[in-house]
C-alpha positions as a Python dict, from the first residue, in 0.01 Angstrom:
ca = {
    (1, 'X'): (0, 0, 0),
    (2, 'X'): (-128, 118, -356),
    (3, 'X'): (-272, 448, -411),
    (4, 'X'): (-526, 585, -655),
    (5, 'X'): (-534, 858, -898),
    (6, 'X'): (-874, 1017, -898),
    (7, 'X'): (-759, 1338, -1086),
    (8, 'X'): (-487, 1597, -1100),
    (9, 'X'): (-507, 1699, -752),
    (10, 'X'): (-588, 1426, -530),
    (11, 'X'): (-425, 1114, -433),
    (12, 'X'): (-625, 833, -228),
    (13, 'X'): (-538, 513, -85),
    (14, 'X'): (-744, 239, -97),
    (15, 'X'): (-851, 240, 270),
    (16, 'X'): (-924, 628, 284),
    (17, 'X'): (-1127, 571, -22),
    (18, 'X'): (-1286, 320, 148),
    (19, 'X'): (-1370, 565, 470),
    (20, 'X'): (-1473, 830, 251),
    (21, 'X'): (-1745, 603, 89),
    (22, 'X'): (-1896, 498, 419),
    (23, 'X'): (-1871, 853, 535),
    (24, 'X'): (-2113, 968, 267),
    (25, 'X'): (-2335, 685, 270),
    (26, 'X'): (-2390, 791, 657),
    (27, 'X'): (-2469, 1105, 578),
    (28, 'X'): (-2676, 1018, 303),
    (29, 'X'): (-2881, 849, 586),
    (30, 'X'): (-2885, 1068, 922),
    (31, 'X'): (-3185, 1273, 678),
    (32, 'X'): (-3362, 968, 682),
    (33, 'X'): (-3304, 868, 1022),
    (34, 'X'): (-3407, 1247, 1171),
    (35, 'X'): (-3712, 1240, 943),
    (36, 'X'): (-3802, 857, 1113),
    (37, 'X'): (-3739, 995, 1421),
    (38, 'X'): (-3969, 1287, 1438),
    (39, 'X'): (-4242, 1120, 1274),
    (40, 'X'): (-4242, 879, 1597),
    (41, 'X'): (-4254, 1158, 1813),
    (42, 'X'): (-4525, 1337, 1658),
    (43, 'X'): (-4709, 1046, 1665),
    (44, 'X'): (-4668, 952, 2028),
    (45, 'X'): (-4760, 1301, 2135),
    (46, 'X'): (-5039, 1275, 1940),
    (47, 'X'): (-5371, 1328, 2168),
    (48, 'X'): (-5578, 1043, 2185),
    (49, 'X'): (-5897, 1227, 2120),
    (50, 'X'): (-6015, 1381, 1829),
    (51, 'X'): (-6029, 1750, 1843),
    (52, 'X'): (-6264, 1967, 1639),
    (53, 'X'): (-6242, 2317, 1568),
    (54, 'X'): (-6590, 2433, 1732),
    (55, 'X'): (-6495, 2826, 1576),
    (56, 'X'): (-6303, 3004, 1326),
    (57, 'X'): (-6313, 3353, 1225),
    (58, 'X'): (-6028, 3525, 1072),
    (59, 'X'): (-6010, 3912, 894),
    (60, 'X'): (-5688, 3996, 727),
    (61, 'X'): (-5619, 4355, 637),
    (62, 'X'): (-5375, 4560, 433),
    (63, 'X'): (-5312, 4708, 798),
    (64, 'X'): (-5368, 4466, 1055),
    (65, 'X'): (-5574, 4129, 1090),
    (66, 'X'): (-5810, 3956, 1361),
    (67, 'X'): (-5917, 3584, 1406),
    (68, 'X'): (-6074, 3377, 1695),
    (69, 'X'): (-6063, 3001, 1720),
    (70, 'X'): (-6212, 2792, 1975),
    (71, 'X'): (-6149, 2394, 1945),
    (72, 'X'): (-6379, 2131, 2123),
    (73, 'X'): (-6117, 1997, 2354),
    (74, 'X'): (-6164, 2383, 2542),
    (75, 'X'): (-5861, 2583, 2358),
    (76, 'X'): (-5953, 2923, 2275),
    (77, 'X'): (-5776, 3215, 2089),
    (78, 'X'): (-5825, 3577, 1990),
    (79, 'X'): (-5582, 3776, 1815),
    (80, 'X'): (-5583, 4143, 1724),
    (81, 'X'): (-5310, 4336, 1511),
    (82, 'X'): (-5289, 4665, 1400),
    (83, 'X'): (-5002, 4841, 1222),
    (84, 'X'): (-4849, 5116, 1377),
    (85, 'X'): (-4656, 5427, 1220),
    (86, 'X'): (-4705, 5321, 854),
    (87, 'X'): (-4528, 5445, 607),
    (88, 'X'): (-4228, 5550, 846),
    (89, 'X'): (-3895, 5393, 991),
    (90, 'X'): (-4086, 5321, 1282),
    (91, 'X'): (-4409, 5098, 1117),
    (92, 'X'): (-4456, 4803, 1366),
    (93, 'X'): (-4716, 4577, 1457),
    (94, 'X'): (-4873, 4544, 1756),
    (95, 'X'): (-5058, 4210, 1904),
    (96, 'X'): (-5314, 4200, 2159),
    (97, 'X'): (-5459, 3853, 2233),
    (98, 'X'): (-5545, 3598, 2447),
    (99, 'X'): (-5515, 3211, 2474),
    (100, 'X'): (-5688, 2970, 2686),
    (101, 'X'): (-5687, 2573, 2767),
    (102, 'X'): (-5760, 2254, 2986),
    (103, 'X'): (-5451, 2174, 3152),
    (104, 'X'): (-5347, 1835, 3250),
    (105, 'X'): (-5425, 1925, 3599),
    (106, 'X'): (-5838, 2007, 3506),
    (107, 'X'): (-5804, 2377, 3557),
    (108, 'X'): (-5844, 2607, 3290),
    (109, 'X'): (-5514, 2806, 3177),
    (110, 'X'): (-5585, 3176, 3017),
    (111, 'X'): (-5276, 3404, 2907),
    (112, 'X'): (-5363, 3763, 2806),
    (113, 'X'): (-5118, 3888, 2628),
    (114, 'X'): (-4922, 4243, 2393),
    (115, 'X'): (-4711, 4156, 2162),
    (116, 'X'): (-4525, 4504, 1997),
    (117, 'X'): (-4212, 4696, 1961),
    (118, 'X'): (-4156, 4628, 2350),
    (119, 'X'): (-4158, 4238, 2271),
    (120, 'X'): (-4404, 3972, 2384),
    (121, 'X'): (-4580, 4051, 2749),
    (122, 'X'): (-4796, 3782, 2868),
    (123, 'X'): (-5043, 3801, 3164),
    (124, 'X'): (-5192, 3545, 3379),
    (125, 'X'): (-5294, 3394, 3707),
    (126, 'X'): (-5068, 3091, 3661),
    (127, 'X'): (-4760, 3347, 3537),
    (128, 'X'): (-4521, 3466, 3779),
    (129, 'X'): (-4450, 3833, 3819),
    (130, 'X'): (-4093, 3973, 3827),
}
């Protein structure tokens, strides 16, 4: 078996060479392949109706922002953030909000929720309670 000089520190046979081609033309494809791959799903969990945003408001601040959207399939949003403690260690933001939409089952989902220094908190009929 014949081997290969390929500089001053590596030796390679013929077959390894061989392996470490293929090796790197694989990898060269599995971006592809991923990219393929979600591009079907996306498209398959596409809805089948076209959706229209019915409302959009949106107010970004320096210290805090609002928005409300509202979509024709039903889905609604409101958002409210302030910042909290600016200026110190302790500057956070703090999320109040609420999110609603048709379910597959007909009936109406709606999730209140606080998002802040205690993490996210949601509220709803359809969420259990510890």
């Amino acid at each position: 078996m014949g081997c290969e000089y390929k500089s001053q520190f590596e030796w390679r046979t013929p077959q390894v060479q061989s392996t470490v081609h293929q090796s790197n033309r694989n990898m060269k494809c599995t971006p592809v392949i991923i990219c393929l791959s979600l591009c079907l799903v996306l498209c398959s969990a596409a809805p089948s109706a076209d959706v229209e945003t019915v409302q959009n408001n949106a107010d970004v601040k320096p210290d805090g922002y609002n928005f409300v959207l509202e979509t024709s399939d039903g889905t609604k949003r409101t958002e409210e953030a302030i910042l909290k403690n600016i200026g110190t260690e302790n500057e956070a933001i703090s999320v109040k909000g609420s999110y609603s939409y048709l379910g597959p089952d007909g009936v109406t989902y709606t999730v209140n929720f606080v998002a802040d220094e205690n993490g996210f908190q949601p509220e709803g009929a359809h969420i259990p309670r510890e």
